[in-house]
Amino acid sequence: MTSNNPFQSPTPTAEPGPKGNSSRQSALVSLRLAIVMLTAAGLVNYHAYDAMAIGPHVAVYGLIIIMRVFQLVLIGLLVIGCWLLLLPTLEVIAERLRSWFAKHVDAETWNDALYRSLAPAAILALPGSILWIVWVIGFYYLKAPFLLISYAVGIPAHLLAACIYVPLLYRWYHLWRNQPAPSESASVS
């Protein structure tokens, strides 16, 4: 039988930093890979739209160059913003949801569920970006009807996105349902 000495100095833990650090890093890498893949598909979409909207016969070419540069700078800023702020923004939203609906759940455990749900983002972004390029080819180059190509590609694309948020909502629901409130766990001990 071992007794806990309240005056004993704390022993260092084997894990450096917070518990969710490695799962957070994994989620961050996965999100950034997804950003790269989806940006590539987005640039294909931008090129196809630009070619269709402007066409070969242009009277005011200087203005078009300025608009293209402006649009590409905005796309670049959006990508940089996602690269730097997407995970922190999701963490803020997750913390707000936890404070509203599941105050009794440990914040680290709540965030770990977020990180585990974001881990497959890069794997899901690959078929997502392929579906996006299929939509671009079908709509801009093959002239498929908008609704037909949008349903044919949009439904599988949304199902891919659901592969991230449905497990996340399930994990959070499971935590909310099964983790006892602090007053309950203190009375059980």
Short mmCIF file of N, CA and C in Angstrom, two decimals:
data_model
loop_
_atom_site.label_atom_id
_atom_site.label_comp_id
_atom_site.label_asym_id
_atom_site.label_seq_id
_atom_site.Cartn_x
_atom_site.Cartn_y
_atom_site.Cartn_z
N MET A 1 0.84 -1.17 0.00
CA MET A 1 0.00 0.00 0.00
C MET A 1 0.88 1.23 0.00
N THR A 2 0.65 2.11 -0.94
CA THR A 2 1.42 3.36 -1.01
C THR A 2 0.55 4.51 -0.56
N SER A 3 1.16 5.37 0.19
CA SER A 3 0.44 6.55 0.63
C SER A 3 1.01 7.77 -0.10
N ASN A 4 0.18 8.71 -0.38
CA ASN A 4 0.61 9.93 -1.05
C ASN A 4 1.06 10.94 -0.01
N ASN A 5 2.27 11.41 -0.14
CA ASN A 5 2.80 12.42 0.75
C ASN A 5 2.47 13.79 0.16
N PRO A 6 1.68 14.57 0.84
CA PRO A 6 1.31 15.88 0.28
C PRO A 6 2.49 16.84 0.20
N PHE A 7 3.59 16.55 0.92
CA PHE A 7 4.75 17.44 0.92
C PHE A 7 5.83 16.98 -0.06
N GLN A 8 5.58 15.89 -0.76
CA GLN A 8 6.54 15.36 -1.71
C GLN A 8 6.62 16.27 -2.94
N SER A 9 7.84 16.47 -3.43
CA SER A 9 7.99 17.33 -4.61
C SER A 9 7.40 16.62 -5.82
N PRO A 10 6.86 17.38 -6.75
CA PRO A 10 6.25 16.75 -7.92
C PRO A 10 7.31 16.10 -8.80
N THR A 11 6.93 14.97 -9.39
CA THR A 11 7.85 14.29 -10.30
C THR A 11 7.59 14.79 -11.71
N PRO A 12 8.63 14.94 -12.49
CA PRO A 12 8.41 15.42 -13.86
C PRO A 12 7.69 14.36 -14.69
N THR A 13 6.84 14.81 -15.55
CA THR A 13 6.11 13.89 -16.41
C THR A 13 6.95 13.57 -17.63
N ALA A 14 6.67 12.44 -18.23
CA ALA A 14 7.42 12.01 -19.41
C ALA A 14 7.04 12.84 -20.65
N GLU A 15 5.82 13.35 -20.67
CA GLU A 15 5.37 14.12 -21.82
C GLU A 15 5.71 15.59 -21.63
N PRO A 16 6.44 16.18 -22.56
CA PRO A 16 6.67 17.61 -22.47
C PRO A 16 5.44 18.38 -22.94
N GLY A 17 5.10 19.43 -22.26
CA GLY A 17 3.99 20.28 -22.69
C GLY A 17 2.64 19.65 -22.38
N PRO A 18 1.59 20.27 -22.91
CA PRO A 18 0.25 19.77 -22.66
C PRO A 18 -0.02 18.44 -23.35
N LYS A 19 -1.04 17.75 -22.85
CA LYS A 19 -1.38 16.42 -23.32
C LYS A 19 -1.76 16.42 -24.81
N GLY A 20 -2.50 17.42 -25.25
CA GLY A 20 -2.98 17.46 -26.62
C GLY A 20 -1.99 18.00 -27.63
N ASN A 21 -0.76 18.21 -27.23
CA ASN A 21 0.21 18.85 -28.10
C ASN A 21 0.49 18.04 -29.37
N SER A 22 0.70 16.74 -29.25
CA SER A 22 0.99 15.94 -30.44
C SER A 22 -0.25 15.79 -31.32
N SER A 23 -1.41 15.63 -30.73
CA SER A 23 -2.62 15.53 -31.54
C SER A 23 -2.95 16.88 -32.19
N ARG A 24 -2.64 17.98 -31.51
CA ARG A 24 -2.84 19.31 -32.11
C ARG A 24 -1.90 19.49 -33.29
N GLN A 25 -0.66 19.08 -33.14
CA GLN A 25 0.31 19.21 -34.23
C GLN A 25 -0.12 18.36 -35.42
N SER A 26 -0.61 17.18 -35.17
CA SER A 26 -1.10 16.31 -36.25
C SER A 26 -2.28 16.96 -36.97
N ALA A 27 -3.20 17.53 -36.22
CA ALA A 27 -4.35 18.21 -36.83
C ALA A 27 -3.90 19.42 -37.64
N LEU A 28 -2.93 20.16 -37.13
CA LEU A 28 -2.43 21.33 -37.84
C LEU A 28 -1.79 20.95 -39.17
N VAL A 29 -0.96 19.91 -39.15
CA VAL A 29 -0.31 19.44 -40.38
C VAL A 29 -1.37 18.96 -41.37
N SER A 30 -2.35 18.23 -40.91
CA SER A 30 -3.40 17.73 -41.78
C SER A 30 -4.21 18.87 -42.39
N LEU A 31 -4.56 19.86 -41.57
CA LEU A 31 -5.31 21.00 -42.10
C LEU A 31 -4.50 21.77 -43.13
N ARG A 32 -3.20 21.94 -42.88
CA ARG A 32 -2.37 22.68 -43.82
C ARG A 32 -2.19 21.93 -45.14
N LEU A 33 -2.07 20.62 -45.08
CA LEU A 33 -2.03 19.83 -46.32
C LEU A 33 -3.35 19.95 -47.08
N ALA A 34 -4.45 19.94 -46.35
CA ALA A 34 -5.76 20.11 -46.98
C ALA A 34 -5.86 21.48 -47.64
N ILE A 35 -5.34 22.51 -46.99
CA ILE A 35 -5.35 23.85 -47.55
C ILE A 35 -4.58 23.89 -48.87
N VAL A 36 -3.43 23.23 -48.90
CA VAL A 36 -2.62 23.20 -50.13
C VAL A 36 -3.39 22.52 -51.25
N MET A 37 -3.98 21.36 -50.97
CA MET A 37 -4.69 20.63 -52.01
C MET A 37 -5.92 21.39 -52.51
N LEU A 38 -6.68 21.96 -51.59
CA LEU A 38 -7.88 22.69 -51.99
C LEU A 38 -7.54 24.01 -52.67
N THR A 39 -6.41 24.61 -52.31
CA THR A 39 -5.97 25.83 -53.01
C THR A 39 -5.62 25.51 -54.46
N ALA A 40 -4.97 24.40 -54.68
CA ALA A 40 -4.65 24.00 -56.06
C ALA A 40 -5.94 23.85 -56.88
N ALA A 41 -6.93 23.18 -56.33
CA ALA A 41 -8.21 23.02 -57.04
C ALA A 41 -8.89 24.38 -57.22
N GLY A 42 -8.79 25.23 -56.23
CA GLY A 42 -9.38 26.56 -56.33
C GLY A 42 -8.73 27.40 -57.42
N LEU A 43 -7.42 27.26 -57.58
CA LEU A 43 -6.74 27.99 -58.64
C LEU A 43 -7.12 27.47 -60.02
N VAL A 44 -7.36 26.16 -60.14
CA VAL A 44 -7.87 25.61 -61.40
C VAL A 44 -9.24 26.22 -61.69
N ASN A 45 -10.08 26.31 -60.66
CA ASN A 45 -11.41 26.92 -60.81
C ASN A 45 -11.27 28.39 -61.22
N TYR A 46 -10.37 29.11 -60.58
CA TYR A 46 -10.16 30.53 -60.90
C TYR A 46 -9.73 30.70 -62.36
N HIS A 47 -8.81 29.87 -62.79
CA HIS A 47 -8.32 29.96 -64.17
C HIS A 47 -9.45 29.69 -65.17
N ALA A 48 -10.24 28.67 -64.92
CA ALA A 48 -11.34 28.33 -65.83
C ALA A 48 -12.38 29.45 -65.86
N TYR A 49 -12.71 29.99 -64.70
CA TYR A 49 -13.69 31.09 -64.66
C TYR A 49 -13.14 32.32 -65.37
N ASP A 50 -11.88 32.63 -65.12
CA ASP A 50 -11.26 33.79 -65.74
C ASP A 50 -11.25 33.66 -67.26
N ALA A 51 -10.91 32.48 -67.77
CA ALA A 51 -10.89 32.26 -69.21
C ALA A 51 -12.28 32.41 -69.81
N MET A 52 -13.30 31.95 -69.08
CA MET A 52 -14.67 32.05 -69.59
C MET A 52 -15.18 33.49 -69.49
N ALA A 53 -14.94 34.15 -68.38
CA ALA A 53 -15.50 35.48 -68.16
C ALA A 53 -14.87 36.53 -69.06
N ILE A 54 -13.58 36.44 -69.27
CA ILE A 54 -12.90 37.47 -70.05
C ILE A 54 -12.89 37.13 -71.53
N GLY A 55 -12.58 35.89 -71.84
CA GLY A 55 -12.57 35.48 -73.23
C GLY A 55 -11.42 36.10 -74.02
N PRO A 56 -11.32 35.76 -75.28
CA PRO A 56 -10.19 36.23 -76.08
C PRO A 56 -10.32 37.68 -76.56
N HIS A 57 -11.52 38.22 -76.63
CA HIS A 57 -11.72 39.56 -77.17
C HIS A 57 -11.93 40.56 -76.04
N VAL A 58 -10.88 41.29 -75.73
CA VAL A 58 -10.96 42.22 -74.62
C VAL A 58 -10.55 43.61 -75.11
N ALA A 59 -11.39 44.60 -74.77
CA ALA A 59 -11.09 45.96 -75.19
C ALA A 59 -10.20 46.69 -74.18
N VAL A 60 -10.42 46.43 -72.88
CA VAL A 60 -9.70 47.15 -71.83
C VAL A 60 -8.76 46.18 -71.13
N TYR A 61 -7.64 45.85 -71.78
CA TYR A 61 -6.75 44.81 -71.26
C TYR A 61 -6.02 45.25 -69.99
N GLY A 62 -5.66 46.50 -69.86
CA GLY A 62 -4.94 46.98 -68.67
C GLY A 62 -5.77 46.82 -67.41
N LEU A 63 -7.05 47.13 -67.49
CA LEU A 63 -7.94 46.98 -66.34
C LEU A 63 -8.08 45.51 -65.94
N ILE A 64 -8.08 44.64 -66.92
CA ILE A 64 -8.21 43.21 -66.63
C ILE A 64 -6.97 42.70 -65.90
N ILE A 65 -5.80 43.16 -66.30
CA ILE A 65 -4.57 42.76 -65.61
C ILE A 65 -4.63 43.23 -64.15
N ILE A 66 -5.08 44.44 -63.92
CA ILE A 66 -5.19 44.96 -62.55
C ILE A 66 -6.18 44.11 -61.75
N MET A 67 -7.31 43.77 -62.35
CA MET A 67 -8.31 42.94 -61.64
C MET A 67 -7.75 41.55 -61.33
N ARG A 68 -7.03 40.96 -62.27
CA ARG A 68 -6.44 39.64 -62.03
C ARG A 68 -5.44 39.70 -60.88
N VAL A 69 -4.59 40.69 -60.88
CA VAL A 69 -3.61 40.82 -59.80
C VAL A 69 -4.34 41.01 -58.48
N PHE A 70 -5.36 41.86 -58.46
CA PHE A 70 -6.14 42.10 -57.24
C PHE A 70 -6.79 40.82 -56.74
N GLN A 71 -7.39 40.06 -57.64
CA GLN A 71 -8.06 38.82 -57.25
C GLN A 71 -7.06 37.78 -56.74
N LEU A 72 -5.91 37.66 -57.40
CA LEU A 72 -4.91 36.70 -56.95
C LEU A 72 -4.29 37.10 -55.61
N VAL A 73 -4.14 38.40 -55.38
CA VAL A 73 -3.66 38.85 -54.07
C VAL A 73 -4.69 38.50 -52.99
N LEU A 74 -5.97 38.71 -53.28
CA LEU A 74 -7.01 38.34 -52.31
C LEU A 74 -7.02 36.84 -52.04
N ILE A 75 -6.86 36.04 -53.08
CA ILE A 75 -6.79 34.58 -52.89
C ILE A 75 -5.59 34.24 -52.03
N GLY A 76 -4.45 34.85 -52.31
CA GLY A 76 -3.24 34.61 -51.51
C GLY A 76 -3.44 34.99 -50.06
N LEU A 77 -4.08 36.13 -49.81
CA LEU A 77 -4.34 36.55 -48.42
C LEU A 77 -5.29 35.58 -47.72
N LEU A 78 -6.27 35.09 -48.45
CA LEU A 78 -7.20 34.11 -47.88
C LEU A 78 -6.47 32.82 -47.52
N VAL A 79 -5.60 32.37 -48.39
CA VAL A 79 -4.85 31.13 -48.13
C VAL A 79 -3.92 31.34 -46.93
N ILE A 80 -3.23 32.47 -46.87
CA ILE A 80 -2.34 32.75 -45.73
C ILE A 80 -3.16 32.84 -44.44
N GLY A 81 -4.32 33.49 -44.51
CA GLY A 81 -5.18 33.56 -43.34
C GLY A 81 -5.63 32.19 -42.86
N CYS A 82 -6.01 31.34 -43.80
CA CYS A 82 -6.40 29.96 -43.43
C CYS A 82 -5.21 29.21 -42.86
N TRP A 83 -4.05 29.37 -43.47
CA TRP A 83 -2.83 28.69 -43.02
C TRP A 83 -2.51 29.05 -41.58
N LEU A 84 -2.65 30.31 -41.23
CA LEU A 84 -2.26 30.77 -39.90
C LEU A 84 -3.39 30.72 -38.88
N LEU A 85 -4.62 30.92 -39.32
CA LEU A 85 -5.70 31.16 -38.36
C LEU A 85 -6.81 30.11 -38.32
N LEU A 86 -6.79 29.14 -39.24
CA LEU A 86 -7.90 28.19 -39.26
C LEU A 86 -7.99 27.37 -37.98
N LEU A 87 -6.91 26.74 -37.56
CA LEU A 87 -6.96 25.92 -36.35
C LEU A 87 -7.22 26.77 -35.11
N PRO A 88 -6.53 27.92 -34.93
CA PRO A 88 -6.87 28.74 -33.75
C PRO A 88 -8.33 29.20 -33.75
N THR A 89 -8.88 29.50 -34.91
CA THR A 89 -10.29 29.91 -34.98
C THR A 89 -11.20 28.75 -34.58
N LEU A 90 -10.89 27.55 -35.08
CA LEU A 90 -11.69 26.38 -34.69
C LEU A 90 -11.57 26.10 -33.19
N GLU A 91 -10.39 26.34 -32.63
CA GLU A 91 -10.21 26.14 -31.18
C GLU A 91 -11.04 27.14 -30.38
N VAL A 92 -11.11 28.38 -30.85
CA VAL A 92 -11.93 29.39 -30.16
C VAL A 92 -13.41 29.00 -30.23
N ILE A 93 -13.85 28.56 -31.41
CA ILE A 93 -15.25 28.13 -31.56
C ILE A 93 -15.53 26.92 -30.66
N ALA A 94 -14.58 25.98 -30.63
CA ALA A 94 -14.76 24.79 -29.79
C ALA A 94 -14.84 25.18 -28.32
N GLU A 95 -13.99 26.10 -27.90
CA GLU A 95 -14.02 26.53 -26.49
C GLU A 95 -15.33 27.23 -26.17
N ARG A 96 -15.82 28.05 -27.09
CA ARG A 96 -17.09 28.74 -26.87
C ARG A 96 -18.23 27.71 -26.75
N LEU A 97 -18.24 26.73 -27.64
CA LEU A 97 -19.28 25.69 -27.57
C LEU A 97 -19.19 24.91 -26.26
N ARG A 98 -17.96 24.62 -25.83
CA ARG A 98 -17.78 23.90 -24.57
C ARG A 98 -18.30 24.74 -23.40
N SER A 99 -18.01 26.03 -23.42
CA SER A 99 -18.46 26.88 -22.30
C SER A 99 -19.97 27.04 -22.29
N TRP A 100 -20.62 26.95 -23.44
CA TRP A 100 -22.07 27.07 -23.50
C TRP A 100 -22.77 25.77 -23.15
N PHE A 101 -22.26 24.65 -23.65
CA PHE A 101 -23.01 23.40 -23.57
C PHE A 101 -22.39 22.33 -22.68
N ALA A 102 -21.09 22.40 -22.42
CA ALA A 102 -20.44 21.31 -21.70
C ALA A 102 -19.37 21.83 -20.75
N LYS A 103 -19.75 22.72 -19.86
CA LYS A 103 -18.78 23.30 -18.93
C LYS A 103 -18.09 22.25 -18.07
N HIS A 104 -18.77 21.17 -17.83
CA HIS A 104 -18.21 20.13 -16.95
C HIS A 104 -17.14 19.29 -17.65
N VAL A 105 -17.01 19.41 -18.97
CA VAL A 105 -16.02 18.63 -19.71
C VAL A 105 -14.69 19.37 -19.68
N ASP A 106 -13.64 18.64 -19.43
CA ASP A 106 -12.29 19.20 -19.40
C ASP A 106 -11.95 19.80 -20.77
N ALA A 107 -11.40 21.01 -20.77
CA ALA A 107 -11.09 21.71 -22.03
C ALA A 107 -10.07 20.95 -22.86
N GLU A 108 -9.09 20.33 -22.23
CA GLU A 108 -8.08 19.57 -22.96
C GLU A 108 -8.69 18.36 -23.65
N THR A 109 -9.58 17.68 -22.97
CA THR A 109 -10.26 16.52 -23.55
C THR A 109 -11.16 16.94 -24.70
N TRP A 110 -11.85 18.07 -24.53
CA TRP A 110 -12.73 18.61 -25.56
C TRP A 110 -11.94 18.96 -26.82
N ASN A 111 -10.80 19.63 -26.63
CA ASN A 111 -9.96 19.99 -27.77
C ASN A 111 -9.33 18.76 -28.42
N ASP A 112 -8.99 17.77 -27.62
CA ASP A 112 -8.42 16.55 -28.18
C ASP A 112 -9.41 15.88 -29.14
N ALA A 113 -10.69 15.93 -28.81
CA ALA A 113 -11.71 15.38 -29.71
C ALA A 113 -11.73 16.18 -31.02
N LEU A 114 -11.54 17.48 -30.92
CA LEU A 114 -11.46 18.32 -32.13
C LEU A 114 -10.25 17.92 -32.97
N TYR A 115 -9.11 17.77 -32.33
CA TYR A 115 -7.88 17.43 -33.06
C TYR A 115 -7.98 16.05 -33.72
N ARG A 116 -8.54 15.08 -33.02
CA ARG A 116 -8.68 13.74 -33.60
C ARG A 116 -9.64 13.75 -34.78
N SER A 117 -10.65 14.61 -34.73
CA SER A 117 -11.59 14.69 -35.85
C SER A 117 -11.00 15.42 -37.04
N LEU A 118 -10.06 16.33 -36.80
CA LEU A 118 -9.42 17.06 -37.90
C LEU A 118 -8.26 16.30 -38.53
N ALA A 119 -7.78 15.27 -37.87
CA ALA A 119 -6.61 14.53 -38.36
C ALA A 119 -6.78 13.98 -39.77
N PRO A 120 -7.95 13.48 -40.17
CA PRO A 120 -8.07 12.96 -41.55
C PRO A 120 -8.38 14.03 -42.60
N ALA A 121 -8.25 15.31 -42.26
CA ALA A 121 -8.60 16.38 -43.21
C ALA A 121 -7.80 16.28 -44.51
N ALA A 122 -6.51 15.99 -44.42
CA ALA A 122 -5.69 15.91 -45.63
C ALA A 122 -6.11 14.73 -46.50
N ILE A 123 -6.43 13.62 -45.88
CA ILE A 123 -6.86 12.43 -46.63
C ILE A 123 -8.18 12.72 -47.34
N LEU A 124 -9.07 13.44 -46.68
CA LEU A 124 -10.37 13.75 -47.28
C LEU A 124 -10.27 14.89 -48.30
N ALA A 125 -9.26 15.74 -48.15
CA ALA A 125 -9.11 16.86 -49.09
C ALA A 125 -8.67 16.39 -50.47
N LEU A 126 -7.96 15.28 -50.53
CA LEU A 126 -7.51 14.78 -51.84
C LEU A 126 -8.70 14.43 -52.74
N PRO A 127 -9.61 13.56 -52.32
CA PRO A 127 -10.77 13.32 -53.19
C PRO A 127 -11.66 14.57 -53.33
N GLY A 128 -11.66 15.43 -52.30
CA GLY A 128 -12.43 16.67 -52.39
C GLY A 128 -11.91 17.59 -53.48
N SER A 129 -10.59 17.72 -53.56
CA SER A 129 -10.03 18.57 -54.61
C SER A 129 -10.20 17.93 -55.99
N ILE A 130 -10.13 16.61 -56.05
CA ILE A 130 -10.39 15.93 -57.33
C ILE A 130 -11.83 16.16 -57.78
N LEU A 131 -12.77 16.06 -56.83
CA LEU A 131 -14.17 16.33 -57.17
C LEU A 131 -14.35 17.77 -57.64
N TRP A 132 -13.66 18.70 -57.03
CA TRP A 132 -13.75 20.10 -57.43
C TRP A 132 -13.25 20.27 -58.87
N ILE A 133 -12.13 19.64 -59.18
CA ILE A 133 -11.58 19.73 -60.54
C ILE A 133 -12.52 19.05 -61.54
N VAL A 134 -13.15 17.95 -61.15
CA VAL A 134 -14.14 17.30 -62.02
C VAL A 134 -15.29 18.26 -62.29
N TRP A 135 -15.73 18.98 -61.26
CA TRP A 135 -16.81 19.96 -61.45
C TRP A 135 -16.37 21.05 -62.43
N VAL A 136 -15.15 21.55 -62.26
CA VAL A 136 -14.64 22.61 -63.15
C VAL A 136 -14.60 22.12 -64.59
N ILE A 137 -14.06 20.92 -64.79
CA ILE A 137 -13.98 20.38 -66.15
C ILE A 137 -15.37 20.17 -66.72
N GLY A 138 -16.25 19.59 -65.91
CA GLY A 138 -17.61 19.33 -66.38
C GLY A 138 -18.37 20.60 -66.72
N PHE A 139 -18.26 21.63 -65.89
CA PHE A 139 -19.04 22.84 -66.10
C PHE A 139 -18.42 23.76 -67.14
N TYR A 140 -17.14 24.04 -67.01
CA TYR A 140 -16.51 25.03 -67.89
C TYR A 140 -16.10 24.47 -69.25
N TYR A 141 -15.64 23.23 -69.29
CA TYR A 141 -15.09 22.71 -70.54
C TYR A 141 -16.05 21.77 -71.27
N LEU A 142 -16.76 20.93 -70.54
CA LEU A 142 -17.70 20.01 -71.18
C LEU A 142 -19.11 20.60 -71.27
N LYS A 143 -19.32 21.75 -70.65
CA LYS A 143 -20.60 22.48 -70.68
C LYS A 143 -21.76 21.63 -70.16
N ALA A 144 -21.49 20.84 -69.12
CA ALA A 144 -22.56 20.05 -68.49
C ALA A 144 -23.53 21.01 -67.81
N PRO A 145 -24.80 20.64 -67.74
CA PRO A 145 -25.77 21.50 -67.05
C PRO A 145 -25.35 21.74 -65.59
N PHE A 146 -25.50 22.98 -65.16
CA PHE A 146 -25.02 23.38 -63.84
C PHE A 146 -25.60 22.51 -62.72
N LEU A 147 -26.92 22.34 -62.70
CA LEU A 147 -27.53 21.56 -61.62
C LEU A 147 -27.09 20.11 -61.64
N LEU A 148 -27.00 19.53 -62.82
CA LEU A 148 -26.58 18.14 -62.93
C LEU A 148 -25.18 17.93 -62.38
N ILE A 149 -24.23 18.74 -62.84
CA ILE A 149 -22.84 18.56 -62.39
C ILE A 149 -22.70 18.96 -60.92
N SER A 150 -23.47 19.95 -60.48
CA SER A 150 -23.39 20.37 -59.08
C SER A 150 -23.91 19.29 -58.13
N TYR A 151 -25.01 18.63 -58.50
CA TYR A 151 -25.50 17.53 -57.66
C TYR A 151 -24.58 16.33 -57.73
N ALA A 152 -24.11 16.00 -58.93
CA ALA A 152 -23.26 14.82 -59.10
C ALA A 152 -21.94 14.95 -58.34
N VAL A 153 -21.43 16.15 -58.24
CA VAL A 153 -20.16 16.37 -57.54
C VAL A 153 -20.39 16.88 -56.12
N GLY A 154 -21.40 17.70 -55.95
CA GLY A 154 -21.63 18.33 -54.65
C GLY A 154 -22.03 17.37 -53.54
N ILE A 155 -22.84 16.39 -53.87
CA ILE A 155 -23.27 15.43 -52.84
C ILE A 155 -22.09 14.64 -52.30
N PRO A 156 -21.24 14.03 -53.15
CA PRO A 156 -20.07 13.33 -52.59
C PRO A 156 -19.12 14.28 -51.86
N ALA A 157 -18.98 15.52 -52.35
CA ALA A 157 -18.09 16.48 -51.67
C ALA A 157 -18.61 16.81 -50.28
N HIS A 158 -19.91 16.99 -50.15
CA HIS A 158 -20.47 17.28 -48.83
C HIS A 158 -20.40 16.06 -47.90
N LEU A 159 -20.50 14.88 -48.46
CA LEU A 159 -20.32 13.67 -47.64
C LEU A 159 -18.88 13.56 -47.12
N LEU A 160 -17.91 13.98 -47.94
CA LEU A 160 -16.52 14.01 -47.46
C LEU A 160 -16.37 14.97 -46.29
N ALA A 161 -16.98 16.14 -46.39
CA ALA A 161 -16.92 17.10 -45.28
C ALA A 161 -17.60 16.54 -44.04
N ALA A 162 -18.68 15.80 -44.23
CA ALA A 162 -19.38 15.20 -43.10
C ALA A 162 -18.51 14.18 -42.38
N CYS A 163 -17.53 13.63 -43.08
CA CYS A 163 -16.61 12.68 -42.44
C CYS A 163 -15.73 13.36 -41.40
N ILE A 164 -15.72 14.68 -41.37
CA ILE A 164 -14.99 15.40 -40.33
C ILE A 164 -15.95 15.84 -39.22
N TYR A 165 -17.04 16.52 -39.59
CA TYR A 165 -17.86 17.10 -38.54
C TYR A 165 -18.80 16.11 -37.84
N VAL A 166 -19.22 15.05 -38.50
CA VAL A 166 -20.09 14.08 -37.81
C VAL A 166 -19.34 13.35 -36.70
N PRO A 167 -18.12 12.82 -36.96
CA PRO A 167 -17.37 12.22 -35.84
C PRO A 167 -17.06 13.22 -34.72
N LEU A 168 -16.81 14.47 -35.10
CA LEU A 168 -16.54 15.49 -34.08
C LEU A 168 -17.76 15.70 -33.20
N LEU A 169 -18.91 15.87 -33.82
CA LEU A 169 -20.13 16.07 -33.03
C LEU A 169 -20.43 14.85 -32.17
N TYR A 170 -20.19 13.65 -32.71
CA TYR A 170 -20.40 12.43 -31.93
C TYR A 170 -19.44 12.40 -30.73
N ARG A 171 -18.17 12.71 -30.94
CA ARG A 171 -17.21 12.71 -29.84
C ARG A 171 -17.59 13.73 -28.77
N TRP A 172 -17.98 14.91 -29.20
CA TRP A 172 -18.37 15.93 -28.23
C TRP A 172 -19.64 15.51 -27.48
N TYR A 173 -20.60 14.94 -28.19
CA TYR A 173 -21.81 14.46 -27.52
C TYR A 173 -21.46 13.39 -26.50
N HIS A 174 -20.58 12.47 -26.88
CA HIS A 174 -20.16 11.39 -25.98
C HIS A 174 -19.48 11.98 -24.74
N LEU A 175 -18.62 12.97 -24.92
CA LEU A 175 -17.97 13.62 -23.77
C LEU A 175 -19.00 14.32 -22.89
N TRP A 176 -19.91 15.05 -23.52
CA TRP A 176 -20.93 15.77 -22.78
C TRP A 176 -21.80 14.82 -21.97
N ARG A 177 -22.12 13.70 -22.57
CA ARG A 177 -23.02 12.74 -21.94
C ARG A 177 -22.35 11.91 -20.84
N ASN A 178 -21.08 11.55 -21.03
CA ASN A 178 -20.46 10.57 -20.15
C ASN A 178 -19.48 11.13 -19.14
N GLN A 179 -19.04 12.36 -19.31
CA GLN A 179 -18.11 12.90 -18.32
C GLN A 179 -18.91 13.53 -17.19
N PRO A 180 -18.69 13.07 -15.97
CA PRO A 180 -19.47 13.60 -14.86
C PRO A 180 -19.10 15.06 -14.57
N ALA A 181 -20.06 15.78 -14.03
CA ALA A 181 -19.81 17.16 -13.60
C ALA A 181 -18.85 17.13 -12.43
N PRO A 182 -18.07 18.21 -12.20
CA PRO A 182 -17.09 18.22 -11.10
C PRO A 182 -17.71 17.94 -9.74
N SER A 183 -18.93 18.39 -9.48
CA SER A 183 -19.56 18.13 -8.19
C SER A 183 -19.89 16.66 -8.03
N GLU A 184 -20.27 16.00 -9.13
CA GLU A 184 -20.57 14.55 -9.07
C GLU A 184 -19.32 13.73 -8.84
N SER A 185 -18.21 14.11 -9.52
CA SER A 185 -16.99 13.31 -9.38
C SER A 185 -16.38 13.52 -7.99
N ALA A 186 -16.57 14.69 -7.38
CA ALA A 186 -16.03 14.92 -6.03
C ALA A 186 -16.82 14.13 -5.00
N SER A 187 -18.12 14.00 -5.21
CA SER A 187 -18.92 13.27 -4.23
C SER A 187 -18.71 11.76 -4.33
N VAL A 188 -18.33 11.27 -5.54
CA VAL A 188 -18.11 9.84 -5.73
C VAL A 188 -16.81 9.42 -5.06
N SER A 189 -15.79 10.28 -5.10
CA SER A 189 -14.49 9.93 -4.55
C SER A 189 -14.50 9.76 -3.06
#
